[in-house]
mmCIF file of C-alpha atoms in Angstrom:
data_model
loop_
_atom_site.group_PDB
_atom_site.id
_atom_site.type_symbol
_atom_site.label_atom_id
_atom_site.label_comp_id
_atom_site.label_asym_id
_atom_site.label_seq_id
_atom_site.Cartn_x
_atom_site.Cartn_y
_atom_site.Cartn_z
ATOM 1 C CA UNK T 1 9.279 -17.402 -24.662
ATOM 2 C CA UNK T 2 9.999 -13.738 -23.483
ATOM 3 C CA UNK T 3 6.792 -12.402 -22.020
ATOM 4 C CA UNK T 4 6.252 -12.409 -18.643
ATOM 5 C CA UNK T 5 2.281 -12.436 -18.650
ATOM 6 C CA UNK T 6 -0.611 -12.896 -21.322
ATOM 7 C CA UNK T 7 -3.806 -12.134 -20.680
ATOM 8 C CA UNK T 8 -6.810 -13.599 -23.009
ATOM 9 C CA UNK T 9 -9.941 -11.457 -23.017
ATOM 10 C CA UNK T 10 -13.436 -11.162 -24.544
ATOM 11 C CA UNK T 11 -14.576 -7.911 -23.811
ATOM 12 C CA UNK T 12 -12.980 -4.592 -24.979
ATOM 13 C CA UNK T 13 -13.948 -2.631 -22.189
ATOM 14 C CA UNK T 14 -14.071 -5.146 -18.807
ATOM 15 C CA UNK T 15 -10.517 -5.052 -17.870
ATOM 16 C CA UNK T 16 -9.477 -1.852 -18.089
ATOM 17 C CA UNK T 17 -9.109 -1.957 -14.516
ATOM 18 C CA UNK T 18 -6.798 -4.281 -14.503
ATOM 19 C CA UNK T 19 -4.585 -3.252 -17.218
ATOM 20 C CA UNK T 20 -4.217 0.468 -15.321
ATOM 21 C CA UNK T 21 -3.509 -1.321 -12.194
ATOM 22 C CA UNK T 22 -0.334 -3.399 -13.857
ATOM 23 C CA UNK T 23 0.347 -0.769 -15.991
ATOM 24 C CA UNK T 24 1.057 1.727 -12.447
ATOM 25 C CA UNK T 25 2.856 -0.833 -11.175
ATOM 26 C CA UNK T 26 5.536 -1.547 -13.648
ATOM 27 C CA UNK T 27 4.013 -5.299 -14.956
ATOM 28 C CA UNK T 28 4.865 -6.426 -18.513
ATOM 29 C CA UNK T 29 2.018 -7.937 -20.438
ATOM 30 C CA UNK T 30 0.893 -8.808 -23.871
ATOM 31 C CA UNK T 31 -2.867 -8.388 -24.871
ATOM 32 C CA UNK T 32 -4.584 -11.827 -26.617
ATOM 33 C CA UNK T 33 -7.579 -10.488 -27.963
ATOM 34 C CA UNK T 34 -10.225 -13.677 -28.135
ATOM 35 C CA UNK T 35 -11.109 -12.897 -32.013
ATOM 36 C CA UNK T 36 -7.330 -13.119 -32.134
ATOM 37 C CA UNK T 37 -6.666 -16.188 -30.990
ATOM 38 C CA UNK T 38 -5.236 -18.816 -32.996
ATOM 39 C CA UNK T 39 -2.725 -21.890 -32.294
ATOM 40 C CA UNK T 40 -0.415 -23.850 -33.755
ATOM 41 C CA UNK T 41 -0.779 -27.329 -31.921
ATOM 42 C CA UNK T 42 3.117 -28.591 -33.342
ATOM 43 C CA UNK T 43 4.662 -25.192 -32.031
ATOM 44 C CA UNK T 44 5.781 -25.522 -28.441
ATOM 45 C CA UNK T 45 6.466 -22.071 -27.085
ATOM 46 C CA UNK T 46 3.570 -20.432 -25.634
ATOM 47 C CA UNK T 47 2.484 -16.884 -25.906
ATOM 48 C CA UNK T 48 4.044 -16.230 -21.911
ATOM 49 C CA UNK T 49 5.230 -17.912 -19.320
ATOM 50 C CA UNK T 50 2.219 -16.982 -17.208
ATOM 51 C CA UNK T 51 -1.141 -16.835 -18.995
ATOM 52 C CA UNK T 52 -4.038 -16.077 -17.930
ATOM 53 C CA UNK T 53 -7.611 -16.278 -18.887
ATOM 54 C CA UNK T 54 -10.077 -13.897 -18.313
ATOM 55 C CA UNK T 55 -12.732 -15.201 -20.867
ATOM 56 C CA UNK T 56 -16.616 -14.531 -20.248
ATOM 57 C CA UNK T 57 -19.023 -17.211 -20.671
ATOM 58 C CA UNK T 58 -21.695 -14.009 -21.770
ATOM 59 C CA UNK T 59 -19.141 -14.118 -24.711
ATOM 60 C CA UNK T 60 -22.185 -15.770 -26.253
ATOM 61 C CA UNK T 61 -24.444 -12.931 -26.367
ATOM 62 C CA UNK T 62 -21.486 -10.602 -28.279
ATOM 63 C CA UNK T 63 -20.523 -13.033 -31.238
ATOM 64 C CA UNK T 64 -21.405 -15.924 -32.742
ATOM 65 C CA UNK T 65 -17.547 -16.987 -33.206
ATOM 66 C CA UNK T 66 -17.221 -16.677 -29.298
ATOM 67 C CA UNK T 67 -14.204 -18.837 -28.653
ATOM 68 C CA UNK T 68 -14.708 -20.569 -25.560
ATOM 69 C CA UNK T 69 -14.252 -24.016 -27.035
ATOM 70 C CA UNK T 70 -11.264 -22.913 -29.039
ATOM 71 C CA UNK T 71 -9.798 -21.449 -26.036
ATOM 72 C CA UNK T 72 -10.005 -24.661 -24.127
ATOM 73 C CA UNK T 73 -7.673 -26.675 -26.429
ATOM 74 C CA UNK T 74 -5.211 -23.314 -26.592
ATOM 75 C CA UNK T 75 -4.778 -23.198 -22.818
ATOM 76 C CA UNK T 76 -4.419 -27.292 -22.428
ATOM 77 C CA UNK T 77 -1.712 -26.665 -25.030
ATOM 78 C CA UNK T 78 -0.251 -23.914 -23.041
ATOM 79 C CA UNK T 79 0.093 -25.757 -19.942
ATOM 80 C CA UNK T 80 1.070 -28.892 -21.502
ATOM 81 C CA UNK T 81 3.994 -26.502 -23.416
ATOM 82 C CA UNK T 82 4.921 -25.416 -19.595
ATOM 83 C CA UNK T 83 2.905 -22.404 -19.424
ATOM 84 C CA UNK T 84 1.631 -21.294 -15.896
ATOM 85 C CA UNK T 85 -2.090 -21.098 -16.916
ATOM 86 C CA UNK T 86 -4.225 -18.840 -14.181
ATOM 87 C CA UNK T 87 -8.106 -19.992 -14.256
ATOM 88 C CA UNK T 88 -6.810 -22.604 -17.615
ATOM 89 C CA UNK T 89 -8.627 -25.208 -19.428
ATOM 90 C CA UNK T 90 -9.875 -27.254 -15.985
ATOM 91 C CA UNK T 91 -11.292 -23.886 -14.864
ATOM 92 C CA UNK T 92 -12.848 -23.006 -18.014
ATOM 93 C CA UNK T 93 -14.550 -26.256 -18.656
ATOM 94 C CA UNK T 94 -16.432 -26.107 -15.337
ATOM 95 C CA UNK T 95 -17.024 -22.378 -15.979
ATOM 96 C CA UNK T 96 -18.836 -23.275 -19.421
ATOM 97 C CA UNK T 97 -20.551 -26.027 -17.517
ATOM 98 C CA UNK T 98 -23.702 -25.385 -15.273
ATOM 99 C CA UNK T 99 -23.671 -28.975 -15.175
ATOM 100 C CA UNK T 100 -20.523 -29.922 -14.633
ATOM 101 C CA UNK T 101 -20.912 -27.605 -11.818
ATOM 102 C CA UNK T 102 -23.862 -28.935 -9.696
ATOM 103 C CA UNK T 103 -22.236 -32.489 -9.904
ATOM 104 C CA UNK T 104 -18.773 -31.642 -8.388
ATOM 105 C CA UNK T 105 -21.304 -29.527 -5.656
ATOM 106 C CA UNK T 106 -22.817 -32.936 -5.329
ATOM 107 C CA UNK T 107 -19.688 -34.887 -4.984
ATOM 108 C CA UNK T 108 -18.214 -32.331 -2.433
ATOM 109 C CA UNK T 109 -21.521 -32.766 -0.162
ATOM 110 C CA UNK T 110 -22.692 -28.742 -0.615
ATOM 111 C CA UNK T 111 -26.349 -27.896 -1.297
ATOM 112 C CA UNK T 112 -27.860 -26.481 -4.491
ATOM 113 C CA UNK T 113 -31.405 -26.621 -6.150
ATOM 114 C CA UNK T 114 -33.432 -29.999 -7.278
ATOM 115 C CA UNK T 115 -32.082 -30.124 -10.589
ATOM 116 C CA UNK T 116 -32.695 -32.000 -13.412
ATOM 117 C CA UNK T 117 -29.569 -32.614 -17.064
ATOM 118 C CA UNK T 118 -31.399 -32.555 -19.814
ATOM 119 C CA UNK T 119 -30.247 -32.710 -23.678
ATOM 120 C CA UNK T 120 -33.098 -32.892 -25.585
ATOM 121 C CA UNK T 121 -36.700 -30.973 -25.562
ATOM 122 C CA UNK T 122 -38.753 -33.900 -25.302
ATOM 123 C CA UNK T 123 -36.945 -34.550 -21.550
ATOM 124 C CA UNK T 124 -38.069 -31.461 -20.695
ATOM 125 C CA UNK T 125 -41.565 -32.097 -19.305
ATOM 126 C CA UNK T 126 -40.784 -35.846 -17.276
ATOM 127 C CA UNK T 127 -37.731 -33.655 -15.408
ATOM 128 C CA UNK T 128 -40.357 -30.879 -14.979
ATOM 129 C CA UNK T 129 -42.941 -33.220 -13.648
ATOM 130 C CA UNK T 130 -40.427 -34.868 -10.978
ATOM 131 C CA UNK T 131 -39.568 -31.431 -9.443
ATOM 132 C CA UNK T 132 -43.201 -29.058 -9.946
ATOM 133 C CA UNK T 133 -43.010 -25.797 -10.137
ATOM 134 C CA UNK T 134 -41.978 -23.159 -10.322
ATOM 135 C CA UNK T 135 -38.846 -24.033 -12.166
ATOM 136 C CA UNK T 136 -36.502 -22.497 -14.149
ATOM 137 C CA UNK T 137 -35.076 -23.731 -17.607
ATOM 138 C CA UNK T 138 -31.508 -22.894 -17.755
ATOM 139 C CA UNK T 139 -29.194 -22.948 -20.406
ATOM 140 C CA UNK T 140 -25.964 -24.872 -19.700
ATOM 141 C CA UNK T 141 -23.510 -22.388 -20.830
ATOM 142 C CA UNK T 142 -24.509 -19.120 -20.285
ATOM 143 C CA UNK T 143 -23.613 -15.365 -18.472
ATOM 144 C CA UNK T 144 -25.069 -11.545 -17.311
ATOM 145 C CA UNK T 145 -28.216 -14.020 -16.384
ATOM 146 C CA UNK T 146 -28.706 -15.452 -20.512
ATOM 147 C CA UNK T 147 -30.661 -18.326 -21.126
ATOM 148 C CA UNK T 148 -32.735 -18.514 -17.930
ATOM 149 C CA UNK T 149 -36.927 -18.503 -18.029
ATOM 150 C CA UNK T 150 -39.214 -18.729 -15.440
ATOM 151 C CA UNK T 151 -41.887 -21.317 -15.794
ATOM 152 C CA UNK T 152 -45.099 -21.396 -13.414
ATOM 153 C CA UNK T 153 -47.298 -24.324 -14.633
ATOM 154 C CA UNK T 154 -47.163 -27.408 -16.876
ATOM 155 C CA UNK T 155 -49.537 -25.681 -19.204
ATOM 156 C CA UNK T 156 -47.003 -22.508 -19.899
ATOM 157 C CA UNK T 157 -43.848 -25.029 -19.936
ATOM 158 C CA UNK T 158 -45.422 -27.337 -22.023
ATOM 159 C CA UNK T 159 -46.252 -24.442 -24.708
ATOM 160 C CA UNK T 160 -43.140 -23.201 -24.817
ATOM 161 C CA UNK T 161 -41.344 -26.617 -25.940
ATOM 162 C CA UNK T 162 -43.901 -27.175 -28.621
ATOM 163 C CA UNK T 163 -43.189 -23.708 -29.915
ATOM 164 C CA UNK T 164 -39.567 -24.621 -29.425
ATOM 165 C CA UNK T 165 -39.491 -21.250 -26.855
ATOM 166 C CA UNK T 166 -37.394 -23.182 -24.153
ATOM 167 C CA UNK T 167 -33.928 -21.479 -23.819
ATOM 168 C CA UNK T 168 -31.115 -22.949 -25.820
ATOM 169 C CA UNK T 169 -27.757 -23.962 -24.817
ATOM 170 C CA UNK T 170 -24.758 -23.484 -27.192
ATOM 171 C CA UNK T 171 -23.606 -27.579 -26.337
ATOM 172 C CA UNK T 172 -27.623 -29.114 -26.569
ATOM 173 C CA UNK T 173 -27.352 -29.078 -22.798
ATOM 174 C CA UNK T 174 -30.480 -27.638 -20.729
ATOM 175 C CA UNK T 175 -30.556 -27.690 -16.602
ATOM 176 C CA UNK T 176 -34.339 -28.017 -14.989
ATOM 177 C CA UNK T 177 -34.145 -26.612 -11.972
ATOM 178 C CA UNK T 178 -36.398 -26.134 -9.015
ATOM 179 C CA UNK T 179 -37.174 -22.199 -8.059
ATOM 180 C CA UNK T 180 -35.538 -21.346 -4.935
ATOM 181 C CA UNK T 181 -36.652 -17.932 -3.464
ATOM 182 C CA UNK T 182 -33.783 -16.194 -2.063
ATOM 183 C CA UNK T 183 -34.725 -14.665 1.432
ATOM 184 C CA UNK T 184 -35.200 -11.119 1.037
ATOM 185 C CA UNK T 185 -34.893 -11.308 -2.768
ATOM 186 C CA UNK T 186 -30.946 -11.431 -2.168
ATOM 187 C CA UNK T 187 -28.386 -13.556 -2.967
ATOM 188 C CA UNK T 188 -24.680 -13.325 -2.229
ATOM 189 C CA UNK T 189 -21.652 -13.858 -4.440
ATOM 190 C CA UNK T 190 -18.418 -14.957 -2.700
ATOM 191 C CA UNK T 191 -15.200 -13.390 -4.107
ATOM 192 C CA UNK T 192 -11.902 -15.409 -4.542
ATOM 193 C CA UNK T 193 -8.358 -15.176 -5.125
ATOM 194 C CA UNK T 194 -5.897 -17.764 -4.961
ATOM 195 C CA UNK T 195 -8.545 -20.232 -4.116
ATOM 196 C CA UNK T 196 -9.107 -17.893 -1.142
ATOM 197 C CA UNK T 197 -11.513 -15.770 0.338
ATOM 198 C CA UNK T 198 -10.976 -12.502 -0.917
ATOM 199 C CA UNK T 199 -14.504 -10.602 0.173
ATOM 200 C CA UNK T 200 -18.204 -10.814 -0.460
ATOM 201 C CA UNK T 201 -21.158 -8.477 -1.445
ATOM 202 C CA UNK T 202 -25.212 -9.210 -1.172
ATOM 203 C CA UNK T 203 -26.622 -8.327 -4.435
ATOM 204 C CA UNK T 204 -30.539 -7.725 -4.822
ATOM 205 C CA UNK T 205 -32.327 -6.729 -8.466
ATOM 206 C CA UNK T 206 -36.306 -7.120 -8.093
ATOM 207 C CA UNK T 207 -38.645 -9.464 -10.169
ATOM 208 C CA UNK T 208 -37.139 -12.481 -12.146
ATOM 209 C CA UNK T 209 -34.056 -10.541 -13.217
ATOM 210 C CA UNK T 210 -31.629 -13.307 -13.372
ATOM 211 C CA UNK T 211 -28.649 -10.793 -14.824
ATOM 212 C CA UNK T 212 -26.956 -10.011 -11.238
ATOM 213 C CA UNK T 213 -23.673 -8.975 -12.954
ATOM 214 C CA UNK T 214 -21.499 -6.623 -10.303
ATOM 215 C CA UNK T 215 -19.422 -4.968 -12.548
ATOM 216 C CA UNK T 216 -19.035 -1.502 -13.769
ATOM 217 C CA UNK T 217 -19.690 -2.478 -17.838
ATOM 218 C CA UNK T 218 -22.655 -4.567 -16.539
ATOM 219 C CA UNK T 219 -24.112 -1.853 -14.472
ATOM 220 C CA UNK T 220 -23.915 0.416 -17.249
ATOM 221 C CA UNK T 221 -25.699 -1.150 -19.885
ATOM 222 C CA UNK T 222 -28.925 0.984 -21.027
ATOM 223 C CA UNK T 223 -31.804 -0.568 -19.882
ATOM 224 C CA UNK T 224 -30.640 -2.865 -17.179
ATOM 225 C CA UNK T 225 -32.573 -3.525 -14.213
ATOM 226 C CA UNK T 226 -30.993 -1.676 -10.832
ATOM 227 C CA UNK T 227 -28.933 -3.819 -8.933
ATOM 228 C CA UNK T 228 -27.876 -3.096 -5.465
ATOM 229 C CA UNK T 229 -25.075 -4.131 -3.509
ATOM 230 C CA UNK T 230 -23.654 -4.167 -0.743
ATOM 231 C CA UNK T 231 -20.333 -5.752 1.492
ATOM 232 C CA UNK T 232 -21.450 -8.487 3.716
ATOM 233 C CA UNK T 233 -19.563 -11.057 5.413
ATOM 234 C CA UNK T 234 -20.818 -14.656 5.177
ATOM 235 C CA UNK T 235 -20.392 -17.167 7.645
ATOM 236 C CA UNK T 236 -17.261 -19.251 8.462
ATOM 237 C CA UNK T 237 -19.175 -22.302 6.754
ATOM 238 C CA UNK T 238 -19.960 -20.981 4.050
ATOM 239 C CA UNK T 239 -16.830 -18.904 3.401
ATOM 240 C CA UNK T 240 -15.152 -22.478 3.866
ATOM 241 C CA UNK T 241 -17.719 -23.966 1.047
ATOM 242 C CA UNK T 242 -16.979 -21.387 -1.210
ATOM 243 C CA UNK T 243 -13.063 -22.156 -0.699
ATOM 244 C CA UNK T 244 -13.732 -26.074 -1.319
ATOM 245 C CA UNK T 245 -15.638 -25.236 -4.858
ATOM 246 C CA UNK T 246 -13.457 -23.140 -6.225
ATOM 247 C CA UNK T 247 -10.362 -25.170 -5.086
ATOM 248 C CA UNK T 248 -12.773 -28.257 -6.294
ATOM 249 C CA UNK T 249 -12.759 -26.478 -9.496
ATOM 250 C CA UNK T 250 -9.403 -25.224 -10.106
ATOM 251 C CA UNK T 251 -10.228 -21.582 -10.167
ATOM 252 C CA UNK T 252 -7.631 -19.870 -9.213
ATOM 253 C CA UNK T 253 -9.698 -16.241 -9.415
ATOM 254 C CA UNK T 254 -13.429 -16.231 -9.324
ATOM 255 C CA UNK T 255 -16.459 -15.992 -7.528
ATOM 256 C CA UNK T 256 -19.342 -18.321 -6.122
ATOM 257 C CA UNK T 257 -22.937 -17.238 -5.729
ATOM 258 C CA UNK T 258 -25.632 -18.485 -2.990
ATOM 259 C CA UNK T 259 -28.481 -17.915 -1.567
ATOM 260 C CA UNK T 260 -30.704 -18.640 1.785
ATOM 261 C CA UNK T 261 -33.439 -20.593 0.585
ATOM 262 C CA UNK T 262 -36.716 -18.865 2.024
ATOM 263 C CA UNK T 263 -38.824 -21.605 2.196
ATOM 264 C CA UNK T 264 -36.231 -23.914 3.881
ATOM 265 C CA UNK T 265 -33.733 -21.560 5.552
ATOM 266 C CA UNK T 266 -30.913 -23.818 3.728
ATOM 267 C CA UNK T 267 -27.941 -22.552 2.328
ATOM 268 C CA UNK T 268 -27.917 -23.459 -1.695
ATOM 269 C CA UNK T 269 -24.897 -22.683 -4.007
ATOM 270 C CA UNK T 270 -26.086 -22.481 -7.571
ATOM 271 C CA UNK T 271 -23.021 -20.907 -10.129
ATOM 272 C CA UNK T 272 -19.474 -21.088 -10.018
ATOM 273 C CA UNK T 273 -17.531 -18.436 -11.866
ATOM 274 C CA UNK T 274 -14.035 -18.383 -13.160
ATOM 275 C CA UNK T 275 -14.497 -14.781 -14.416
ATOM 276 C CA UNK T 276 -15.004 -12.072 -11.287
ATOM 277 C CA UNK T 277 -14.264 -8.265 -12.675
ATOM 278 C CA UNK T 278 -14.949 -7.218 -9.295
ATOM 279 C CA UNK T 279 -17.688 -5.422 -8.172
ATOM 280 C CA UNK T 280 -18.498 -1.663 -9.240
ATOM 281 C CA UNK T 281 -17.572 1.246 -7.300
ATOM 282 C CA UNK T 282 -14.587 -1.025 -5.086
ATOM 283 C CA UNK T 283 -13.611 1.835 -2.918
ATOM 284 C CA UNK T 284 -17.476 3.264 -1.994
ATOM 285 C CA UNK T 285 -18.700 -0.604 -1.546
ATOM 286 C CA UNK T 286 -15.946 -1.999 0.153
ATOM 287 C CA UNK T 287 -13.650 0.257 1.066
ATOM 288 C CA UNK T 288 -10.483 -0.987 -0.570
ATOM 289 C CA UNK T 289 -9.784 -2.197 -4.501
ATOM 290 C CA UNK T 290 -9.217 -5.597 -5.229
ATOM 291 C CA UNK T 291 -7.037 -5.432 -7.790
ATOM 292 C CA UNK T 292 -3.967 -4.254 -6.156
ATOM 293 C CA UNK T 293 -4.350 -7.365 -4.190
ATOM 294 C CA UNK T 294 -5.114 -9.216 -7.586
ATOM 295 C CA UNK T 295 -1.817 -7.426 -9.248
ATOM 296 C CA UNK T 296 0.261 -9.002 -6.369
ATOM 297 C CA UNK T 297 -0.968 -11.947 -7.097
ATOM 298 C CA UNK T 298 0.128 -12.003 -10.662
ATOM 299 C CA UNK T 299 3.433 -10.662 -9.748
ATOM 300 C CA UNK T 300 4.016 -13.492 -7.224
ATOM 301 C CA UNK T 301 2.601 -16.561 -9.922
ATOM 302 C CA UNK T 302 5.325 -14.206 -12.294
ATOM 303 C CA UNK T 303 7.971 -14.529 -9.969
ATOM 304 C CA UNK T 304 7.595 -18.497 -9.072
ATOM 305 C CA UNK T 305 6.911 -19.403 -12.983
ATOM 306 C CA UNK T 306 10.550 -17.497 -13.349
ATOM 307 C CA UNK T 307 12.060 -19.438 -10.589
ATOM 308 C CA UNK T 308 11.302 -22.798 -11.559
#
């Protein structure tokens, strides 16, 4: 094994960032294109001795082939071949897991909308009738807001599954979920790095726009709705409740979204994510860029693999 660091990516144009930031400071790497990625389960030397995965669960929308599952079993491989695995195959199975999520929020004692786990369309309208509407159908795995409607009434819901309109999930697995209504249409996404706090923005895009993506190659799709953000700092609680998740979750770089619920004034954390490309426009929104802080974080997980 002679690299240093591998990074696994989706996206030909998302981490650009990143690779100009190691590349100005002197950092090794090797490049593991997802449509690249293959394994051989009997050989034992992984790609690097620190990996790490920077796969998005939107990977869905690009290709049909999109690799998540296949990337699971390489990283478990990886770590079980020694490999130092940043964000590996714990974090990526609660990443491609809505549901997975909400029950480890459950089992940690943090707040998040009456939902209902579904697998099958004929569930759809029992969990519906337990929690009224609105609601929102949600597919399990999903990203950039896919695979999330809106429904307002029985009637509209119960259209949809006989025309077989409901959102699909790529596993079968559907989340029914109660509509919170985040106060002042915002919501806020907690930033973290090494299970840390790293910084936090409020992001607000009007109507049912559930695509709140902060990034630059989000922001710049044609078409997409306007999204505006801005640095906040959340309370000590909920900075702390951010830290449990993702430390809950083994994310070791990623990002945590909640809202205020209007209509209760509670706090409600809703989606976990082990992919954060930091928000747009770093040194106009908050002043600094986060990944020169991410970079030294890579060098030190470089450094302690190379020690041990």
């Amino acid at each position: 094994m002679t690299n240093d660091l591998a990074i696994v990516y989706e996206h030909p144009l998302w981490f650009e960032p990143l690779f100009a930031a190691l590349d100005t400071r002197g950092i090794s790497y090797v490049k593991i294109p997802m449509a690249e990625l293959s394994f051989d389960p009997a050989n034992r030397e992984p790609p690097a001795r620190v990996i790490f995965n920077r796969l998005a669960m939107s990977s869905i929308l690009r290709t049909g082939d999109h690799g998540i599952f296949s990337a699971m079993s390489a990283f478990e491989h990886w770590e079980q071949c020694g490999a130092a695995l940043i964000n590996g195959a714990s974090a990526l199975g609660f990443d491609a897991s809505k549901a997975r999520q909400l029950a480890k929020l459950s089992a940690l004692g943090i707040d998040f909308p009456t939902t209902r786990i579904v697998h099958r369309h004929d569930q759809i309208a029992q969990a519906a009738a337990e929690i009224g509407f609105p609601l929102l159908i949600k597919a399990n795995i999903g990203g950039a807001g896919a695979g999330i409607v809106r429904y307002d009434d029985a009637e509209g819901l119960n259209a949809a599954i006989v025309g077989r309109t409901v959102p699909n999930s790529v596993d079968g697995v559907l989340l029914v979920q109660r509509l919170a209504s985040p106060r002042g249409g915002t919501i806020t996404r907690i930033e973290t790095l090494a299970e840390r706090y790293l910084y936090a923005i409020s992001v607000t895009s009007g109507g049912d726009n559930f695509d709140l993506c902060p990034a630059d190659a989000c922001i710049a799709q044609p078409g997409r709705p306007v999204v505006q953000m801005t640095k906040v700092e959340p309370s000590d609680e909920h900075i702390a409740a951010a830290e449990r998740i993702v430390a809950a979750c083994d994310i070791d770089v990623g990002g945590v979204e909640m809202m205020i619920d209007d209509a209760t004034g509670k706090a409600l954390f809703y989606d976990v994510n082990a992919l954060s490309n930091f928000v747009a426009n770093p040194l106009e929104v908050l002043g600094w860029d986060p990944h020169e802080r991410l970079v030294d974080y890579l060098e030190t997980r470089i450094e302690a693999r190379n020690s041990a």
